[in-house]
PDB file of C-alpha atoms in Angstrom:
ATOM      1  CA  MET A   1       0.000   0.000   0.000  1.00 46.00           C
ATOM      2  CA  ASN A   2       1.306   3.403  -0.999  1.00 47.00           C
ATOM      3  CA  ASP A   3       0.665   5.850   1.867  1.00 60.00           C
ATOM      4  CA  ALA A   4       1.372   9.015  -0.127  1.00 61.00           C
ATOM      5  CA  PRO A   5      -1.521  11.503  -0.052  1.00 86.00           C
ATOM      6  CA  TRP A   6      -3.525  11.527  -3.281  1.00 96.00           C
ATOM      7  CA  VAL A   7      -6.366  14.062  -3.285  1.00 97.00           C
ATOM      8  CA  LEU A   8      -9.410  13.412  -5.461  1.00 98.00           C
ATOM      9  CA  TYR A   9     -11.953  16.137  -6.083  1.00 97.00           C
ATOM     10  CA  GLY A  10     -15.278  14.592  -7.003  1.00 96.00           C
ATOM     11  CA  ALA A  11     -18.772  13.589  -5.999  1.00 94.00           C
ATOM     12  CA  PRO A  12     -20.632  10.285  -5.732  1.00 93.00           C
ATOM     13  CA  GLY A  13     -22.374   9.469  -8.983  1.00 94.00           C
ATOM     14  CA  SER A  14     -19.959  11.533 -11.079  1.00 94.00           C
ATOM     15  CA  GLY A  15     -16.999  10.499 -13.202  1.00 95.00           C
ATOM     16  CA  SER A  16     -14.870  10.489 -10.071  1.00 96.00           C
ATOM     17  CA  ASP A  17     -16.380   7.074  -9.280  1.00 98.00           C
ATOM     18  CA  ALA A  18     -14.189   5.519 -11.985  1.00 98.00           C
ATOM     19  CA  VAL A  19     -11.096   7.164 -10.494  1.00 98.00           C
ATOM     20  CA  VAL A  20     -11.990   5.861  -7.030  1.00 97.00           C
ATOM     21  CA  MET A  21     -12.114   2.347  -8.524  1.00 98.00           C
ATOM     22  CA  ALA A  22      -8.738   2.860 -10.160  1.00 98.00           C
ATOM     23  CA  LEU A  23      -7.065   4.291  -7.047  1.00 97.00           C
ATOM     24  CA  ARG A  24      -8.278   1.317  -5.024  1.00 96.00           C
ATOM     25  CA  ALA A  25      -7.021  -1.100  -7.687  1.00 97.00           C
ATOM     26  CA  CYS A  26      -3.597   0.576  -7.459  1.00 96.00           C
ATOM     27  CA  GLY A  27      -3.606   0.323  -3.659  1.00 95.00           C
ATOM     28  CA  LEU A  28      -3.402   4.085  -3.252  1.00 95.00           C
ATOM     29  CA  ARG A  29      -4.737   5.774  -0.148  1.00 90.00           C
ATOM     30  CA  HIS A  30      -6.615   8.881  -1.158  1.00 93.00           C
ATOM     31  CA  ARG A  31      -8.682  11.667   0.304  1.00 94.00           C
ATOM     32  CA  LEU A  32     -11.945  12.619  -1.381  1.00 95.00           C
ATOM     33  CA  VAL A  33     -12.853  16.288  -1.410  1.00 96.00           C
ATOM     34  CA  LEU A  34     -16.547  16.646  -2.166  1.00 94.00           C
ATOM     35  CA  ALA A  35     -16.762  19.089  -5.027  1.00 94.00           C
ATOM     36  CA  ALA A  36     -19.126  19.520  -7.952  1.00 83.00           C
ATOM     37  CA  THR A  37     -20.367  22.458  -9.991  1.00 79.00           C
ATOM     38  CA  TRP A  38     -23.906  21.686  -8.849  1.00 80.00           C
ATOM     39  CA  GLU A  39     -22.943  21.863  -5.135  1.00 79.00           C
ATOM     40  CA  PRO A  40     -21.427  25.261  -4.240  1.00 85.00           C
ATOM     41  CA  GLY A  41     -19.233  25.222  -1.170  1.00 88.00           C
ATOM     42  CA  GLU A  42     -15.706  25.008   0.174  1.00 93.00           C
ATOM     43  CA  GLY A  43     -14.894  21.901  -1.854  1.00 93.00           C
ATOM     44  CA  LEU A  44     -15.821  23.562  -5.129  1.00 95.00           C
ATOM     45  CA  ASP A  45     -13.890  26.689  -4.165  1.00 94.00           C
ATOM     46  CA  ALA A  46     -10.800  24.574  -3.451  1.00 95.00           C
ATOM     47  CA  LEU A  47     -11.238  22.713  -6.734  1.00 96.00           C
ATOM     48  CA  ARG A  48     -11.456  25.914  -8.764  1.00 95.00           C
ATOM     49  CA  ARG A  49      -8.191  27.108  -7.278  1.00 96.00           C
ATOM     50  CA  ILE A  50      -6.400  24.236  -9.022  1.00 96.00           C
ATOM     51  CA  ASN A  51      -8.806  23.679 -11.934  1.00 96.00           C
ATOM     52  CA  PRO A  52     -10.633  26.872 -12.981  1.00 95.00           C
ATOM     53  CA  LEU A  53     -13.208  24.848 -14.942  1.00 93.00           C
ATOM     54  CA  GLY A  54     -14.299  23.148 -11.733  1.00 92.00           C
ATOM     55  CA  GLN A  55     -14.271  19.767 -13.420  1.00 92.00           C
ATOM     56  CA  VAL A  56     -14.689  16.524 -11.550  1.00 95.00           C
ATOM     57  CA  PRO A  57     -12.814  14.340 -11.342  1.00 97.00           C
ATOM     58  CA  THR A  58      -9.634  16.252 -10.692  1.00 97.00           C
ATOM     59  CA  LEU A  59      -6.757  14.405  -9.058  1.00 98.00           C
ATOM     60  CA  GLN A  60      -3.871  16.058  -7.221  1.00 97.00           C
ATOM     61  CA  LEU A  61      -0.803  13.836  -7.117  1.00 96.00           C
ATOM     62  CA  PRO A  62       1.512  13.652  -4.091  1.00 94.00           C
ATOM     63  CA  ASP A  63       4.013  15.969  -5.801  1.00 93.00           C
ATOM     64  CA  GLY A  64       1.317  18.590  -6.362  1.00 93.00           C
ATOM     65  CA  THR A  65       0.726  17.808 -10.033  1.00 96.00           C
ATOM     66  CA  VAL A  66      -2.901  18.338 -11.027  1.00 97.00           C
ATOM     67  CA  LEU A  67      -4.627  15.957 -13.424  1.00 97.00           C
ATOM     68  CA  SER A  68      -8.089  16.506 -14.853  1.00 96.00           C
ATOM     69  CA  GLU A  69     -10.063  14.583 -17.490  1.00 96.00           C
ATOM     70  CA  SER A  70     -11.167  11.073 -16.533  1.00 97.00           C
ATOM     71  CA  ALA A  71      -9.393   9.346 -19.402  1.00 98.00           C
ATOM     72  CA  ALA A  72      -6.111  11.149 -18.701  1.00 98.00           C
ATOM     73  CA  ILE A  73      -6.246  10.232 -15.013  1.00 98.00           C
ATOM     74  CA  LEU A  74      -6.974   6.565 -15.726  1.00 98.00           C
ATOM     75  CA  ILE A  75      -4.252   6.357 -18.358  1.00 98.00           C
ATOM     76  CA  HIS A  76      -1.724   7.976 -16.036  1.00 98.00           C
ATOM     77  CA  LEU A  77      -2.536   5.542 -13.221  1.00 98.00           C
ATOM     78  CA  GLY A  78      -2.400   2.613 -15.617  1.00 98.00           C
ATOM     79  CA  LEU A  79       1.040   3.608 -16.850  1.00 98.00           C
ATOM     80  CA  GLN A  80       2.461   4.464 -13.426  1.00 97.00           C
ATOM     81  CA  PHE A  81       1.141   1.302 -11.747  1.00 98.00           C
ATOM     82  CA  PRO A  82       1.197  -1.415 -14.432  1.00 98.00           C
ATOM     83  CA  ALA A  83       0.848  -4.210 -11.859  1.00 97.00           C
ATOM     84  CA  ALA A  84      -2.674  -2.965 -11.095  1.00 98.00           C
ATOM     85  CA  GLY A  85      -3.813  -4.126 -14.529  1.00 98.00           C
ATOM     86  CA  LEU A  86      -5.707  -0.976 -15.461  1.00 98.00           C
ATOM     87  CA  LEU A  87      -4.269  -1.228 -18.968  1.00 98.00           C
ATOM     88  CA  PRO A  88      -3.661  -4.467 -20.881  1.00 98.00           C
ATOM     89  CA  ALA A  89      -0.101  -5.745 -21.146  1.00 96.00           C
ATOM     90  CA  ASP A  90      -0.595  -6.725 -24.782  1.00 97.00           C
ATOM     91  CA  PRO A  91       0.379  -3.714 -26.945  1.00 97.00           C
ATOM     92  CA  GLY A  92      -2.481  -4.182 -29.401  1.00 97.00           C
ATOM     93  CA  ARG A  93      -5.173  -4.446 -26.736  1.00 97.00           C
ATOM     94  CA  ARG A  94      -3.584  -1.581 -24.816  1.00 98.00           C
ATOM     95  CA  ALA A  95      -3.698   0.645 -27.900  1.00 98.00           C
ATOM     96  CA  GLN A  96      -7.375  -0.117 -28.434  1.00 98.00           C
ATOM     97  CA  THR A  97      -8.097   0.406 -24.741  1.00 98.00           C
ATOM     98  CA  LEU A  98      -6.554   3.879 -24.920  1.00 98.00           C
ATOM     99  CA  ARG A  99      -8.693   4.539 -27.970  1.00 98.00           C
ATOM    100  CA  GLY A 100     -11.781   3.375 -26.076  1.00 98.00           C
ATOM    101  CA  LEU A 101     -11.048   5.603 -23.087  1.00 98.00           C
ATOM    102  CA  VAL A 102     -10.620   8.660 -25.293  1.00 98.00           C
ATOM    103  CA  PHE A 103     -13.713   7.683 -27.298  1.00 98.00           C
ATOM    104  CA  ILE A 104     -15.835   7.918 -24.147  1.00 98.00           C
ATOM    105  CA  ALA A 105     -14.190  11.186 -23.121  1.00 97.00           C
ATOM    106  CA  ALA A 106     -14.514  12.769 -26.566  1.00 97.00           C
ATOM    107  CA  ASN A 107     -17.961  11.531 -27.596  1.00 98.00           C
ATOM    108  CA  CYS A 108     -20.004  10.525 -24.559  1.00 98.00           C
ATOM    109  CA  TYR A 109     -19.004  13.082 -21.937  1.00 95.00           C
ATOM    110  CA  PRO A 110     -19.801  16.134 -24.123  1.00 96.00           C
ATOM    111  CA  ALA A 111     -23.196  14.743 -25.131  1.00 97.00           C
ATOM    112  CA  VAL A 112     -24.049  14.100 -21.479  1.00 97.00           C
ATOM    113  CA  SER A 113     -23.083  17.678 -20.629  1.00 95.00           C
ATOM    114  CA  ILE A 114     -25.331  19.063 -23.362  1.00 97.00           C
ATOM    115  CA  SER A 115     -28.176  16.769 -22.322  1.00 96.00           C
ATOM    116  CA  ASP A 116     -27.874  17.842 -18.687  1.00 94.00           C
ATOM    117  CA  TYR A 117     -27.463  21.564 -19.351  1.00 94.00           C
ATOM    118  CA  PRO A 118     -29.005  22.378 -22.751  1.00 96.00           C
ATOM    119  CA  GLU A 119     -29.376  26.038 -21.792  1.00 96.00           C
ATOM    120  CA  ARG A 120     -25.576  26.350 -21.895  1.00 94.00           C
ATOM    121  CA  TRP A 121     -25.442  25.218 -25.513  1.00 96.00           C
ATOM    122  CA  THR A 122     -28.075  27.364 -27.177  1.00 96.00           C
ATOM    123  CA  THR A 123     -29.047  31.010 -27.224  1.00 97.00           C
ATOM    124  CA  ALA A 124     -32.709  29.960 -27.347  1.00 96.00           C
ATOM    125  CA  THR A 125     -34.504  30.627 -24.095  1.00 95.00           C
ATOM    126  CA  SER A 126     -37.754  28.746 -24.602  1.00 97.00           C
ATOM    127  CA  VAL A 127     -38.344  25.477 -22.793  1.00 97.00           C
ATOM    128  CA  SER A 128     -39.340  23.746 -26.032  1.00 97.00           C
ATOM    129  CA  ALA A 129     -36.170  24.831 -27.847  1.00 97.00           C
ATOM    130  CA  GLN A 130     -33.947  23.655 -24.995  1.00 97.00           C
ATOM    131  CA  ALA A 131     -35.842  20.357 -24.880  1.00 97.00           C
ATOM    132  CA  LYS A 132     -34.967  19.845 -28.547  1.00 98.00           C
ATOM    133  CA  VAL A 133     -31.291  20.434 -27.770  1.00 98.00           C
ATOM    134  CA  ARG A 134     -31.496  17.867 -24.965  1.00 97.00           C
ATOM    135  CA  ALA A 135     -33.208  15.323 -27.219  1.00 98.00           C
ATOM    136  CA  ALA A 136     -30.628  15.785 -29.965  1.00 98.00           C
ATOM    137  CA  ALA A 137     -27.767  15.408 -27.485  1.00 98.00           C
ATOM    138  CA  ARG A 138     -29.234  12.193 -26.110  1.00 98.00           C
ATOM    139  CA  ALA A 139     -29.693  10.791 -29.595  1.00 98.00           C
ATOM    140  CA  GLN A 140     -26.062  11.539 -30.369  1.00 98.00           C
ATOM    141  CA  LEU A 141     -24.969  10.048 -27.043  1.00 98.00           C
ATOM    142  CA  HIS A 142     -26.885   6.838 -27.615  1.00 98.00           C
ATOM    143  CA  ARG A 143     -25.517   6.542 -31.146  1.00 98.00           C
ATOM    144  CA  ALA A 144     -22.006   6.883 -29.712  1.00 98.00           C
ATOM    145  CA  TRP A 145     -22.686   4.050 -27.268  1.00 98.00           C
ATOM    146  CA  ASP A 146     -23.997   1.858 -30.071  1.00 98.00           C
ATOM    147  CA  ILE A 147     -20.708   2.448 -31.892  1.00 98.00           C
ATOM    148  CA  PHE A 148     -18.774   1.798 -28.682  1.00 98.00           C
ATOM    149  CA  ALA A 149     -20.537  -1.546 -28.336  1.00 98.00           C
ATOM    150  CA  GLU A 150     -19.542  -2.507 -31.859  1.00 98.00           C
ATOM    151  CA  GLN A 151     -15.950  -1.310 -31.612  1.00 98.00           C
ATOM    152  CA  PHE A 152     -14.877  -1.922 -28.029  1.00 98.00           C
ATOM    153  CA  SER A 153     -17.106  -4.474 -26.282  1.00 97.00           C
ATOM    154  CA  ALA A 154     -14.494  -7.225 -26.694  1.00 96.00           C
ATOM    155  CA  LEU A 155     -12.107  -5.179 -24.544  1.00 97.00           C
ATOM    156  CA  LEU A 156     -14.427  -5.330 -21.545  1.00 97.00           C
ATOM    157  CA  ASP A 157     -13.671  -8.997 -20.841  1.00 94.00           C
ATOM    158  CA  GLU A 158     -10.364  -8.287 -19.086  1.00 94.00           C
ATOM    159  CA  GLU A 159      -9.996 -10.065 -15.746  1.00 95.00           C
ATOM    160  CA  PRO A 160      -9.724  -8.265 -13.486  1.00 96.00           C
ATOM    161  CA  PRO A 161     -11.643  -5.406 -15.131  1.00 98.00           C
ATOM    162  CA  GLY A 162      -9.432  -2.504 -16.130  1.00 98.00           C
ATOM    163  CA  ALA A 163      -9.741   1.215 -16.735  1.00 98.00           C
ATOM    164  CA  LEU A 164     -11.987   0.929 -19.774  1.00 98.00           C
ATOM    165  CA  ALA A 165     -14.509  -1.196 -17.892  1.00 98.00           C
ATOM    166  CA  MET A 166     -14.426   1.247 -14.980  1.00 98.00           C
ATOM    167  CA  LEU A 167     -15.151   4.272 -17.138  1.00 98.00           C
ATOM    168  CA  ALA A 168     -17.748   2.480 -19.268  1.00 98.00           C
ATOM    169  CA  VAL A 169     -19.667   1.250 -16.234  1.00 98.00           C
ATOM    170  CA  VAL A 170     -19.768   4.741 -14.717  1.00 98.00           C
ATOM    171  CA  VAL A 171     -20.559   6.842 -17.790  1.00 98.00           C
ATOM    172  CA  SER A 172     -23.146   4.407 -19.157  1.00 98.00           C
ATOM    173  CA  ARG A 173     -25.300   5.061 -16.074  1.00 97.00           C
ATOM    174  CA  TRP A 174     -26.152   8.537 -17.338  1.00 97.00           C
ATOM    175  CA  SER A 175     -28.788  10.038 -19.645  1.00 97.00           C
ATOM    176  CA  GLY A 176     -30.740   6.872 -20.323  1.00 97.00           C
ATOM    177  CA  THR A 177     -27.807   5.012 -21.857  1.00 98.00           C
ATOM    178  CA  ARG A 178     -28.360   1.668 -20.136  1.00 98.00           C
ATOM    179  CA  ALA A 179     -32.047   1.620 -21.088  1.00 98.00           C
ATOM    180  CA  HIS A 180     -31.106   2.446 -24.683  1.00 98.00           C
ATOM    181  CA  LEU A 181     -28.484  -0.286 -24.847  1.00 98.00           C
ATOM    182  CA  LYS A 182     -30.908  -2.803 -23.393  1.00 98.00           C
ATOM    183  CA  ARG A 183     -33.070  -2.201 -26.477  1.00 98.00           C
ATOM    184  CA  THR A 184     -30.394  -1.844 -29.142  1.00 98.00           C
ATOM    185  CA  ARG A 185     -27.333  -3.760 -27.889  1.00 98.00           C
ATOM    186  CA  PRO A 186     -28.565  -6.297 -25.309  1.00 98.00           C
ATOM    187  CA  ALA A 187     -25.219  -8.112 -25.150  1.00 98.00           C
ATOM    188  CA  MET A 188     -23.475  -4.850 -24.270  1.00 98.00           C
ATOM    189  CA  HIS A 189     -26.127  -4.063 -21.685  1.00 98.00           C
ATOM    190  CA  GLN A 190     -25.657  -7.490 -20.135  1.00 98.00           C
ATOM    191  CA  ALA A 191     -21.877  -7.044 -20.041  1.00 98.00           C
ATOM    192  CA  LEU A 192     -22.157  -3.670 -18.308  1.00 98.00           C
ATOM    193  CA  THR A 193     -24.674  -5.025 -15.816  1.00 97.00           C
ATOM    194  CA  ALA A 194     -22.348  -7.908 -14.937  1.00 97.00           C
ATOM    195  CA  LEU A 195     -19.337  -5.602 -14.644  1.00 97.00           C
ATOM    196  CA  ALA A 196     -21.241  -3.305 -12.294  1.00 97.00           C
ATOM    197  CA  GLU A 197     -21.478  -6.241  -9.865  1.00 96.00           C
ATOM    198  CA  HIS A 198     -17.771  -7.107 -10.032  1.00 97.00           C
ATOM    199  CA  PRO A 199     -16.049  -6.644  -6.639  1.00 96.00           C
ATOM    200  CA  ARG A 200     -13.286  -4.527  -8.181  1.00 96.00           C
ATOM    201  CA  LEU A 201     -15.872  -2.053  -9.458  1.00 97.00           C
ATOM    202  CA  GLN A 202     -17.754  -1.648  -6.203  1.00 91.00           C
ATOM    203  CA  LEU A 203     -17.578   1.648  -4.350  1.00 86.00           C
ATOM    204  CA  PRO A 204     -17.162   1.958  -0.575  1.00 74.00           C
TER     205      PRO A 204
END
């Protein structure tokens, strides 16, 4: 067990859940600072001092280095602690796993943000117009997950589950994704459901 202080800024139910899984897999003691843009307070103020965007998760390393972006944090931990098995040892599978992590970060996260806060992404002020933005974002999000299922589902069978499984399990909980996949990609839905019950992916 590494006793160095790692500080994670996040909130239950957010992307920080995947980082908590990864830190535990690496055997790293960490301190969680409750911080989220939707919960003003001391934690958010402290987060914005090191990450002006107020993004969660944000991870402060023992040497003071600040890491944001879920995929970047998971990749860093996977490279620094290879014995934890966050990234595959096989170069080909590792390359595709990195691609999968960035795919979620680049395609799913933004669509979730637009779906959750459509008023930030349009100058229209009417409820109906913002509802259309939300609907379009969700459609794009669900299409991205359909593509993810086709391109990356074979990478989720790592034992023990690695970084890609951690991020997929967490992000797929949002914006109706699981319900969509149950209809369109039942095998993917089943895989995510099983992974969510894996001991390595449980949260304290």
